[in-house]
C-alpha cells in the first residue's frame, strides 16, 4: 500500500510476493481448519479477515494495472465472505474495533460493486451496512458515528447520480454498462487513413467542489474511468485452466490503457504523476489527461496573452476556497499557485497528448500552442449551461456524461427521465449508426487538422472523438443552448460545416429525436439560423 502508485514496474514484484503469501495462508487454513478451530480457537471472522485482505489486494492490483478482470477476482472473495457469513459472529464480541473491520469490509465491497455496475448488489449492501452502522452506534457510543453515516449518504447519492432510468417491462431498473464493448467504437473502414497511435496512459483528475463522490472517486472521474476500459472478462474464462496464472495464448484484444486516478491532487503530486507517465510512455503511444475541476479565472488585466494569462483549473482547493467561492488574491499581479495553467502542460507536448477539460474555464486551454509538432488535441466542455436546463452539476457534468453515455445525456437534454428497455436498445442501435457516419465525416474531411486523424486509429480515442462531435452537434441544434459558451470547443478547431454543423449529421439527430418523440426540443432548420 505504501509503495508509490507511479512508476509501473517498481511495485510489481512486491505484489507478486504478497499474493504468494496470502495464497499459502488461505490454503493452509483450508487444509488445517479443524485443528485450527478445535485446538487454537480460530474464529470465523479471522478467516473473513484473510479473505477480505485478498479481495483488497486484487482491488489494489486493478487500481495499479487498470485490468478489469482483477475486479471480478476481488468481487468473488468479497461475496464469499458475505455468503459464508464469516463476519456474522463479530457483533457478539464486545470489541468495537472488530465491528469497524466489518464496516470497512462493506465499504470496500460497495466500491468494487459500483465499479462492476452491480447496482442490485450495491443496494442490498447499503441496506445491510445501514443496519450494521445503527447497531454499532447503538452499542458503542463512538465518535466515528457521523463519518459512517456520511459514507451511507455518499453511496446513496452516487447510486442516484444517473439522470435517466431505463426500465424493464416489470419496472425494474436495467443496469447499463458504459465500458467499451466489441460493438462499441465505430470500425475503421477501407479508405480511412488514420494514425497508428495507441492510448497507453491516462491521468483522471477530479476536483469539483460539490460533486457526488464515494471513496476517492467523483462521479465525473467514475464515468471517465469506465469510458477508458473494456468490458471485464473473467480471468478463469481467459485462461486455459482456472487458476493458471499464465496462458500460452494471449487474449486477442489489447489491454486497457493504464490509468492514474487523482482526487484533488496538489500541484506537486500532479506533476510527479505526469512526469512518471511521460517517462514510461512507450513509442507510438498517447498520454490522455482528463481534468474535471473548478475554473480559475485570470485576475486583473494582462497586457500579454501567454499560456499563463488565461487562468486554468484548480486541482486542489484545500486552501483556496471558502464556501465555494475562490478567495481573491491579495496581490493580483501573481498567478494562482494551485491552478493548472495550459502552460504547465507545454513540456509534455513533446509526446502525443490528448487533453479533455471539463470546467467553467475550459476555454483557457483553447489558447494552446503546439510547440513540438506532435499530435495534440484538447476537447473542451461548455463553460456554462442554459439556466432553463435543470441544474444537475452535483450529479456530474453533462459534458462528461456525453463522453461516457451519450444516449443518456441526449435523453436528459430532451427532458426525459425514464425509458423502456426496448426503445433504449433501438436508440442505441441508431446511435451506433450516427457514430459510423461521424467517423466517415471526420476521416473524409479535407480541412481537418491532422492531429484528430492521428488519434483516430485508437478505439478509445475514436469513441471519445465521435461522442464529442455528437455532443457538440446536439447542443448546437438544441433550442435552449443559444450562447457560444453553451457549446463545447476544441483545440485545434474542427471545421464546423464538415463536422458539428454538418447537415447530414443534423438530419440524423432530428431522426433520433423523432424516435423519442422529442423533435420539438430541437431547431428544424439550423442552417438558416446562422
Coordinates of C-alpha atoms in Angstrom, one line a residue:
X1 CA 0.0 0.0 0.0
X2 CA 2.8 2.4 0.9
X3 CA 4.7 1.9 -2.4
X4 CA 4.3 4.9 -4.7
X5 CA 1.5 4.4 -7.3
X6 CA 3.6 5.9 -10.1
X7 CA 6.4 4.1 -11.8
X8 CA 4.7 1.0 -13.1
X9 CA 7.4 -1.6 -12.5
X10 CA 8.8 -0.9 -9.0
X11 CA 5.8 -2.3 -7.1
X12 CA 5.1 -5.4 -9.2
X13 CA 7.5 -7.8 -7.5
X14 CA 6.1 -6.8 -4.1
X15 CA 2.5 -7.6 -5.2
X16 CA 3.7 -11.0 -6.6
X17 CA 5.2 -11.9 -3.2
X18 CA 2.2 -10.7 -1.3
X19 CA -0.2 -12.7 -3.5
X20 CA 2.0 -15.8 -2.9
X21 CA 2.0 -15.4 0.9
X22 CA -1.8 -14.9 1.0
X23 CA -2.4 -17.9 -1.3
X24 CA -0.3 -20.1 1.0
X25 CA -2.1 -18.7 4.1
X26 CA -5.5 -19.3 2.5
X27 CA -4.6 -22.9 1.5
X28 CA -3.1 -23.6 5.0
X29 CA -6.3 -22.6 6.8
X30 CA -8.4 -24.7 4.4
X31 CA -6.2 -27.8 4.9
X32 CA -5.9 -27.5 8.7
X33 CA -9.3 -25.9 9.5
X34 CA -10.4 -28.5 12.1
X35 CA -7.1 -28.4 14.1
X36 CA -7.1 -24.6 14.0
X37 CA -10.8 -24.5 15.1
X38 CA -10.6 -27.0 17.9
X39 CA -7.1 -26.5 19.3
X40 CA -6.4 -22.9 18.6
X41 CA -9.8 -21.4 18.7
X42 CA -9.7 -19.9 15.2
X43 CA -12.7 -17.6 14.8
X44 CA -14.8 -17.3 11.6
X45 CA -14.2 -13.6 11.4
X46 CA -10.4 -14.3 11.3
X47 CA -10.9 -16.3 8.1
X48 CA -13.1 -13.4 6.9
X49 CA -10.2 -11.0 7.5
X50 CA -7.8 -13.1 5.3
X51 CA -10.4 -13.3 2.5
X52 CA -11.0 -9.5 2.8
X53 CA -7.3 -8.8 2.6
X54 CA -7.1 -10.9 -0.6
X55 CA -10.1 -9.1 -2.0
X56 CA -8.4 -5.8 -1.2
X57 CA -5.1 -7.0 -2.8
X58 CA -7.0 -7.8 -6.1
X59 CA -8.7 -4.4 -5.9
X60 CA -5.4 -2.5 -5.5
X61 CA -3.9 -4.6 -8.3
X62 CA -6.8 -3.4 -10.5
X63 CA -6.1 0.2 -9.5
X64 CA -2.4 -0.2 -10.5
X65 CA -2.9 -2.1 -13.7
X66 CA -6.4 -1.0 -14.9
X67 CA -7.1 -4.6 -15.8
X68 CA -10.8 -5.0 -15.0
X69 CA -10.6 -8.8 -14.6
X70 CA -9.0 -8.3 -11.2
X71 CA -12.1 -6.5 -10.1
X72 CA -14.0 -9.8 -10.7
X73 CA -11.5 -11.6 -8.5
X74 CA -11.9 -9.0 -5.7
X75 CA -15.7 -9.4 -6.1
X76 CA -15.6 -13.2 -5.8
X77 CA -13.6 -13.0 -2.5
X78 CA -15.8 -10.3 -1.1
X79 CA -19.0 -12.2 -2.0
X80 CA -17.7 -15.4 -0.4
X81 CA -17.3 -13.5 2.9
X82 CA -21.0 -12.5 2.7
X83 CA -22.3 -15.8 1.5
X84 CA -20.5 -17.8 4.2
X85 CA -21.3 -15.2 6.9
X86 CA -17.7 -15.0 8.1
X87 CA -18.4 -11.8 10.0
X88 CA -21.7 -12.8 11.5
X89 CA -20.3 -13.5 15.0
X90 CA -18.4 -10.2 15.3
X91 CA -21.4 -8.5 16.8
X92 CA -21.4 -10.9 19.8
X93 CA -17.9 -9.8 20.8
X94 CA -17.7 -6.7 22.8
X95 CA -14.9 -5.1 20.7
X96 CA -15.8 -2.0 18.6
X97 CA -12.6 -2.3 16.6
X98 CA -13.8 -5.7 15.2
X99 CA -17.1 -4.2 14.1
X100 CA -15.2 -1.4 12.3
X101 CA -13.3 -4.1 10.3
X102 CA -16.7 -5.4 9.3
X103 CA -18.0 -1.9 8.3
X104 CA -14.8 -1.3 6.3
X105 CA -15.3 -4.6 4.5
X106 CA -18.8 -3.5 3.5
X107 CA -17.5 -0.1 2.2
X108 CA -14.8 -1.8 0.1
X109 CA -17.2 -4.4 -1.3
X110 CA -19.5 -1.5 -2.3
X111 CA -16.7 0.3 -4.2
X112 CA -15.9 -2.9 -6.2
X113 CA -19.6 -3.5 -6.9
X114 CA -20.0 0.1 -8.1
X115 CA -17.0 -0.3 -10.5
X116 CA -18.6 -3.6 -11.8
X117 CA -22.0 -1.9 -12.2
X118 CA -23.6 -4.5 -9.9
X119 CA -26.2 -2.0 -8.7
X120 CA -28.6 -4.5 -7.3
X121 CA -25.9 -5.9 -5.0
X122 CA -24.9 -2.4 -4.0
X123 CA -28.5 -1.7 -2.9
X124 CA -28.5 -4.8 -0.7
X125 CA -25.1 -4.0 0.7
X126 CA -26.2 -0.4 1.6
X127 CA -29.2 -1.7 3.4
X128 CA -27.0 -4.2 5.4
X129 CA -24.4 -1.6 6.1
X130 CA -27.0 0.8 7.3
X131 CA -28.3 -1.8 9.8
X132 CA -24.8 -2.6 10.9
X133 CA -24.0 1.1 11.5
X134 CA -27.2 1.6 13.5
X135 CA -26.3 -1.4 15.7
X136 CA -22.7 -0.3 16.1
X137 CA -23.6 3.3 17.1
X138 CA -26.3 1.9 19.4
X139 CA -23.9 -0.5 21.2
X140 CA -20.7 1.6 21.3
X141 CA -21.1 5.3 21.8
X142 CA -18.2 6.1 19.4
X143 CA -17.1 9.3 17.8
X144 CA -17.0 8.0 14.2
X145 CA -20.8 7.7 14.0
X146 CA -21.0 10.8 11.9
X147 CA -18.3 9.6 9.5
X148 CA -20.1 6.3 8.9
X149 CA -23.4 8.0 8.3
X150 CA -21.6 10.2 5.7
X151 CA -20.4 7.1 3.9
X152 CA -24.0 5.9 3.6
X153 CA -25.2 9.3 2.3
X154 CA -22.3 9.4 -0.2
X155 CA -23.1 6.0 -1.7
X156 CA -26.8 6.7 -1.8
X157 CA -26.2 9.9 -3.8
X158 CA -23.7 8.0 -6.1
X159 CA -26.3 5.4 -7.0
X160 CA -28.8 8.0 -7.9
X161 CA -26.5 10.2 -10.0
X162 CA -27.8 8.9 -13.4
X163 CA -30.4 11.4 -14.6
X164 CA -32.4 8.8 -16.6
X165 CA -33.7 5.4 -15.7
X166 CA -34.0 2.6 -18.2
X167 CA -36.8 0.2 -17.2
X168 CA -37.7 -3.4 -17.9
X169 CA -41.4 -4.3 -18.6
X170 CA -41.8 -5.2 -14.9
X171 CA -40.4 -1.7 -14.0
X172 CA -37.2 -3.0 -12.6
X173 CA -34.2 -0.8 -13.5
X174 CA -31.9 -2.0 -16.3
X175 CA -28.2 -1.8 -15.4
X176 CA -26.4 -0.3 -18.4
X177 CA -22.6 -0.6 -18.7
X178 CA -20.6 2.1 -20.4
X179 CA -17.3 0.3 -20.8
X180 CA -16.1 -0.4 -24.3
X181 CA -17.7 -3.5 -25.8
X182 CA -16.9 -5.3 -29.0
X183 CA -19.5 -3.2 -30.9
X184 CA -18.7 0.0 -29.1
X185 CA -16.3 2.1 -31.3
X186 CA -17.1 2.6 -35.0
X187 CA -14.9 0.3 -37.0
X188 CA -12.3 1.7 -39.3
X189 CA -13.4 1.1 -42.9
X190 CA -11.4 0.9 -46.1
X191 CA -10.1 4.1 -47.3
X192 CA -10.0 5.7 -43.8
X193 CA -6.4 6.9 -43.4
X194 CA -5.6 7.3 -39.7
X195 CA -2.6 7.2 -37.4
X196 CA -1.3 4.1 -35.6
X197 CA -1.0 5.7 -32.2
X198 CA -2.4 3.8 -29.2
X199 CA -3.7 5.2 -25.9
X200 CA -1.3 3.8 -23.3
X201 CA -1.7 6.0 -20.2
X202 CA -4.3 8.3 -18.7
X203 CA -4.5 10.7 -15.8
X204 CA -8.0 11.2 -14.5
X205 CA -8.1 14.2 -12.2
X206 CA -11.1 15.3 -10.2
X207 CA -11.7 18.4 -8.1
X208 CA -15.3 19.6 -8.4
X209 CA -16.4 21.1 -5.1
X210 CA -19.9 20.0 -4.6
X211 CA -20.0 16.9 -6.9
X212 CA -21.2 13.5 -5.7
X213 CA -18.3 11.3 -4.7
X214 CA -17.6 8.0 -3.0
X215 CA -14.3 6.8 -1.7
X216 CA -11.8 9.0 -3.7
X217 CA -13.9 9.0 -6.9
X218 CA -16.1 11.8 -8.0
X219 CA -18.9 10.8 -10.3
X220 CA -17.1 12.5 -13.3
X221 CA -13.9 10.5 -12.6
X222 CA -16.0 7.3 -12.3
X223 CA -17.7 7.9 -15.6
X224 CA -14.4 8.8 -17.4
X225 CA -12.7 5.8 -15.9
X226 CA -15.3 3.5 -17.4
X227 CA -15.0 5.2 -20.8
X228 CA -11.4 4.1 -20.9
X229 CA -11.9 0.4 -20.0
X230 CA -13.2 -2.6 -21.9
X231 CA -15.9 -4.8 -20.5
X232 CA -14.3 -7.0 -17.9
X233 CA -13.6 -10.7 -18.7
X234 CA -13.4 -13.4 -16.1
X235 CA -9.8 -14.4 -15.5
X236 CA -10.8 -18.1 -15.5
X237 CA -12.5 -17.9 -18.9
X238 CA -9.5 -16.1 -20.3
X239 CA -7.0 -18.8 -19.1
X240 CA -6.7 -22.4 -20.4
X241 CA -7.3 -23.8 -16.9
X242 CA -8.8 -22.0 -14.0
X243 CA -6.2 -21.0 -11.5
X244 CA -3.3 -21.0 -14.0
X245 CA -1.6 -17.6 -13.9
X246 CA -0.2 -17.6 -17.4
X247 CA -1.8 -18.7 -20.6
X248 CA 0.4 -19.5 -23.6
X249 CA -2.2 -17.8 -25.9
X250 CA -2.6 -14.2 -25.0
X251 CA -6.2 -12.8 -25.1
X252 CA -6.8 -11.5 -28.6
X253 CA -7.6 -7.9 -27.6
X254 CA -5.3 -5.1 -26.4
X255 CA -5.1 -4.3 -22.7
X256 CA -6.8 -1.4 -21.1
X257 CA -4.8 1.8 -21.1
X258 CA -3.1 2.3 -17.7
X259 CA -4.8 4.9 -15.5
X260 CA -3.9 7.1 -12.5
X261 CA -6.9 8.3 -10.5
X262 CA -6.1 11.6 -8.8
X263 CA -8.6 13.1 -6.5
X264 CA -7.8 16.7 -5.5
X265 CA -4.0 16.3 -6.2
X266 CA -1.7 19.1 -5.1
X267 CA 0.4 20.6 -7.9
X268 CA 3.5 18.6 -6.9
X269 CA 1.6 15.3 -6.8
X270 CA 0.0 16.0 -10.2
X271 CA 3.4 16.9 -11.7
X272 CA 5.1 13.8 -10.3
X273 CA 2.4 11.5 -11.8
X274 CA 2.5 13.4 -15.1
X275 CA 6.3 13.1 -15.3
X276 CA 6.2 9.4 -14.5
X277 CA 3.6 8.8 -17.1
X278 CA 5.5 10.8 -19.7
X279 CA 8.7 9.0 -18.9
X280 CA 7.2 5.5 -19.2
X281 CA 5.1 6.2 -22.3
X282 CA 6.0 3.6 -24.9
X283 CA 6.8 4.6 -28.5
X284 CA 3.8 5.4 -30.8
X285 CA 1.6 5.9 -27.7
X286 CA -0.6 8.6 -26.4
X287 CA -1.0 10.2 -22.9
X288 CA -4.5 11.3 -22.0
X289 CA -5.2 13.9 -19.4
X290 CA -8.7 14.4 -18.2
X291 CA -9.4 17.3 -15.9
X292 CA -12.8 17.8 -14.1
X293 CA -12.2 20.8 -11.9
X294 CA -13.3 24.2 -10.8
X295 CA -12.3 27.0 -13.1
X296 CA -9.7 29.6 -12.1
X297 CA -10.1 32.9 -14.0
X298 CA -7.3 35.4 -14.6
X299 CA -7.2 38.2 -12.1
X300 CA -6.9 41.7 -13.4
X301 CA -6.0 42.8 -16.9
X302 CA -2.9 41.3 -18.5
X303 CA -1.0 43.0 -21.4
X304 CA 0.4 39.8 -22.6
X305 CA -1.5 36.7 -23.9
X306 CA 0.8 33.9 -22.9
X307 CA 0.0 30.4 -21.7
X308 CA -0.3 31.7 -18.1
X309 CA -2.6 34.6 -18.8
X310 CA -6.0 32.9 -19.2
X311 CA -6.3 31.1 -15.9
X312 CA -6.9 27.3 -15.9
X313 CA -8.4 24.8 -13.4
X314 CA -8.0 24.3 -9.7
X315 CA -6.8 20.8 -8.9
X316 CA -6.6 21.2 -5.1
X317 CA -8.9 23.5 -3.2
X318 CA -8.0 22.8 0.4
X319 CA -6.5 26.2 1.0
X320 CA -8.2 28.3 -1.7
X321 CA -11.9 28.0 -1.5
X322 CA -14.2 29.2 1.2
X323 CA -17.9 28.3 0.9
X324 CA -17.4 27.5 -2.8
X325 CA -16.0 30.9 -3.7
X326 CA -12.4 31.4 -4.8
X327 CA -10.6 33.8 -2.5
X328 CA -9.4 36.9 -4.4
X329 CA -5.7 37.2 -4.2
X330 CA -4.1 39.8 -2.1
X331 CA -1.8 40.7 -5.0
X332 CA -3.4 40.4 -8.4
X333 CA -0.1 40.5 -10.2
X334 CA 0.7 36.9 -9.2
X335 CA -0.8 33.8 -10.7
X336 CA -2.9 31.3 -8.8
X337 CA -0.5 28.7 -7.3
X338 CA -2.7 25.6 -7.3
X339 CA -4.1 26.3 -10.7
X340 CA -3.1 24.0 -13.6
X341 CA -2.4 26.5 -16.4
X342 CA -2.2 25.5 -20.1
X343 CA 1.5 26.5 -19.9
X344 CA 2.0 23.8 -17.2
X345 CA 1.3 21.1 -19.8
X346 CA 3.6 22.5 -22.5
X347 CA 6.6 20.3 -21.6
X348 CA 4.5 17.2 -22.0
X349 CA 3.5 18.1 -25.6
X350 CA 6.8 16.6 -26.7
X351 CA 4.9 13.3 -27.0
X352 CA 1.3 12.8 -28.4
X353 CA -1.1 14.3 -25.9
X354 CA -4.9 14.1 -25.7
X355 CA -6.5 16.5 -23.2
X356 CA -10.1 16.7 -22.0
X357 CA -11.1 19.7 -19.8
X358 CA -14.4 19.8 -18.1
X359 CA -14.6 23.1 -16.3
X360 CA -16.1 26.5 -16.1
X361 CA -12.8 27.8 -17.5
X362 CA -12.1 25.1 -20.1
X363 CA -11.6 27.8 -22.8
X364 CA -8.3 28.7 -21.2
X365 CA -7.0 25.6 -23.0
X366 CA -8.1 26.9 -26.3
X367 CA -5.1 29.2 -26.3
X368 CA -2.7 26.3 -26.6
X369 CA 0.3 26.3 -28.9
X370 CA 1.7 23.2 -30.4
X371 CA 5.4 23.8 -29.9
X372 CA 6.9 20.5 -30.9
X373 CA 4.7 19.4 -33.8
X374 CA 3.5 16.2 -32.0
X375 CA -0.2 15.2 -32.3
X376 CA -2.1 17.3 -29.8
X377 CA -5.9 17.7 -29.2
X378 CA -7.9 19.4 -26.5
X379 CA -11.6 18.7 -26.1
X380 CA -13.2 21.4 -24.0
X381 CA -16.5 21.5 -22.2
X382 CA -19.1 24.3 -22.4
X383 CA -18.2 26.9 -19.8
X384 CA -21.9 27.4 -18.8
X385 CA -25.2 25.6 -19.3
X386 CA -28.5 27.3 -20.1
X387 CA -30.4 28.4 -17.0
X388 CA -33.5 26.6 -18.3
X389 CA -31.7 23.3 -18.0
X390 CA -32.3 21.8 -14.6
X391 CA -29.1 22.2 -12.6
X392 CA -27.5 18.7 -12.4
X393 CA -23.9 19.7 -11.7
X394 CA -23.9 17.9 -8.3
X395 CA -24.8 14.7 -10.1
X396 CA -21.9 15.1 -12.6
X397 CA -21.1 17.2 -15.6
X398 CA -23.3 17.0 -18.7
X399 CA -20.3 17.1 -21.0
X400 CA -18.6 14.1 -19.3
X401 CA -21.9 12.3 -19.4
X402 CA -22.0 12.8 -23.2
X403 CA -18.5 11.3 -23.4
X404 CA -19.5 8.3 -21.2
X405 CA -23.1 7.6 -22.1
X406 CA -24.2 9.8 -25.0
X407 CA -27.7 8.4 -25.2
X408 CA -28.5 9.1 -21.5
X409 CA -27.1 12.7 -21.9
X410 CA -29.3 13.1 -25.1
X411 CA -32.4 11.9 -23.2
X412 CA -31.6 14.3 -20.3
X413 CA -31.3 17.4 -22.5
X414 CA -34.5 16.3 -24.2
X415 CA -36.3 16.4 -20.9
X416 CA -36.8 12.6 -20.5
X417 CA -36.2 10.9 -17.2
X418 CA -37.1 7.3 -17.8
X419 CA -37.5 5.0 -20.8
X420 CA -38.4 1.4 -21.7
X421 CA -35.7 -1.0 -22.4
X422 CA -36.9 -1.8 -26.0
X423 CA -36.8 1.8 -27.0
X424 CA -33.4 2.3 -25.3
X425 CA -31.9 -0.5 -27.4
X426 CA -33.5 0.8 -30.6
X427 CA -31.9 4.2 -29.9
X428 CA -28.5 2.7 -29.1
X429 CA -28.5 1.0 -32.5
X430 CA -29.4 4.2 -34.2
X431 CA -26.6 6.0 -32.2
X432 CA -24.1 3.4 -33.4
X433 CA -25.1 4.3 -37.0
X434 CA -24.6 8.0 -36.2
X435 CA -21.2 7.2 -34.8
X436 CA -20.3 5.4 -38.0
X437 CA -21.3 8.4 -40.0
X438 CA -19.3 10.8 -37.8
X439 CA -16.3 8.6 -38.4
X440 CA -16.9 9.0 -42.1
X441 CA -17.2 12.8 -41.8
X442 CA -14.0 13.1 -39.8
X443 CA -11.9 10.9 -42.0
X444 CA -13.2 12.3 -45.3
X445 CA -12.9 16.0 -44.2
X446 CA -10.4 17.9 -46.4
X447 CA -9.7 20.7 -43.9
X448 CA -9.5 18.8 -40.6
X449 CA -6.3 19.2 -38.5
X450 CA -4.1 16.0 -38.9
X451 CA -3.9 15.6 -35.1
X452 CA -7.5 14.4 -35.0
X453 CA -6.8 11.7 -37.6
X454 CA -3.6 10.6 -35.9
X455 CA -5.6 9.8 -32.7
X456 CA -8.4 8.2 -34.7
X457 CA -6.7 4.8 -35.0
X458 CA -7.2 4.1 -31.3
X459 CA -10.6 2.6 -30.3
X460 CA -11.0 4.6 -27.1
X461 CA -10.0 7.9 -28.6
X462 CA -12.1 7.3 -31.7
X463 CA -15.1 6.8 -29.5
X464 CA -14.4 9.9 -27.4
X465 CA -14.0 12.0 -30.6
X466 CA -17.2 10.7 -32.2
X467 CA -19.1 11.3 -28.9
X468 CA -17.6 14.8 -28.6
X469 CA -18.9 15.7 -32.1
X470 CA -22.3 14.2 -31.4
X471 CA -22.4 16.2 -28.1
X472 CA -21.4 19.4 -29.9
X473 CA -23.9 18.9 -32.8
X474 CA -26.7 18.1 -30.3
X475 CA -26.1 21.3 -28.2
X476 CA -25.8 23.5 -31.3
X477 CA -29.3 22.3 -32.5
X478 CA -31.0 22.4 -29.1
X479 CA -33.4 25.3 -28.7
X480 CA -32.2 26.4 -25.3
X481 CA -28.5 26.2 -26.0
X482 CA -28.2 29.6 -27.7
X483 CA -25.0 31.2 -26.4
X484 CA -21.5 30.4 -27.6
X485 CA -20.4 29.5 -24.1
X486 CA -23.1 26.7 -24.1
X487 CA -21.1 24.8 -26.8
X488 CA -18.0 22.5 -26.4
X489 CA -14.9 23.8 -28.2
X490 CA -11.7 22.1 -29.3
X491 CA -8.1 22.9 -30.0
X492 CA -7.3 22.7 -32.9
X493 CA -10.7 23.9 -34.1
X494 CA -12.8 21.4 -36.0
X495 CA -14.2 22.5 -39.4
X496 CA -17.8 23.2 -38.4
X497 CA -19.5 22.7 -41.7
X498 CA -17.8 19.3 -42.1
X499 CA -18.4 18.0 -38.6
X500 CA -20.5 19.6 -35.8
X501 CA -22.8 21.6 -38.1
X502 CA -22.9 19.1 -41.0
X503 CA -26.4 18.9 -42.4
X504 CA -26.2 15.1 -42.8
X505 CA -25.4 14.8 -39.1
X506 CA -28.1 17.3 -38.1
X507 CA -30.7 15.2 -40.1
X508 CA -29.6 12.1 -38.0
X509 CA -30.0 14.0 -34.7
X510 CA -33.5 15.0 -35.7
X511 CA -34.2 11.4 -36.7
X512 CA -33.1 10.2 -33.2
X513 CA -35.3 13.0 -31.7
X514 CA -38.2 11.7 -33.7
X515 CA -37.8 8.1 -32.5
X516 CA -38.0 9.6 -29.0
X517 CA -40.8 11.9 -29.8
X518 CA -38.8 15.0 -28.7
X519 CA -38.3 16.7 -32.1
X520 CA -39.8 19.9 -30.7
X521 CA -36.8 20.4 -28.5
X522 CA -34.5 20.9 -31.5
X523 CA -34.3 23.5 -34.2
X524 CA -35.6 22.1 -37.5
X525 CA -33.6 24.1 -40.0
X526 CA -30.5 25.1 -38.1
X527 CA -28.6 26.1 -41.2
X528 CA -31.0 29.1 -41.7
X529 CA -30.4 30.3 -38.1
X530 CA -26.7 31.1 -38.5

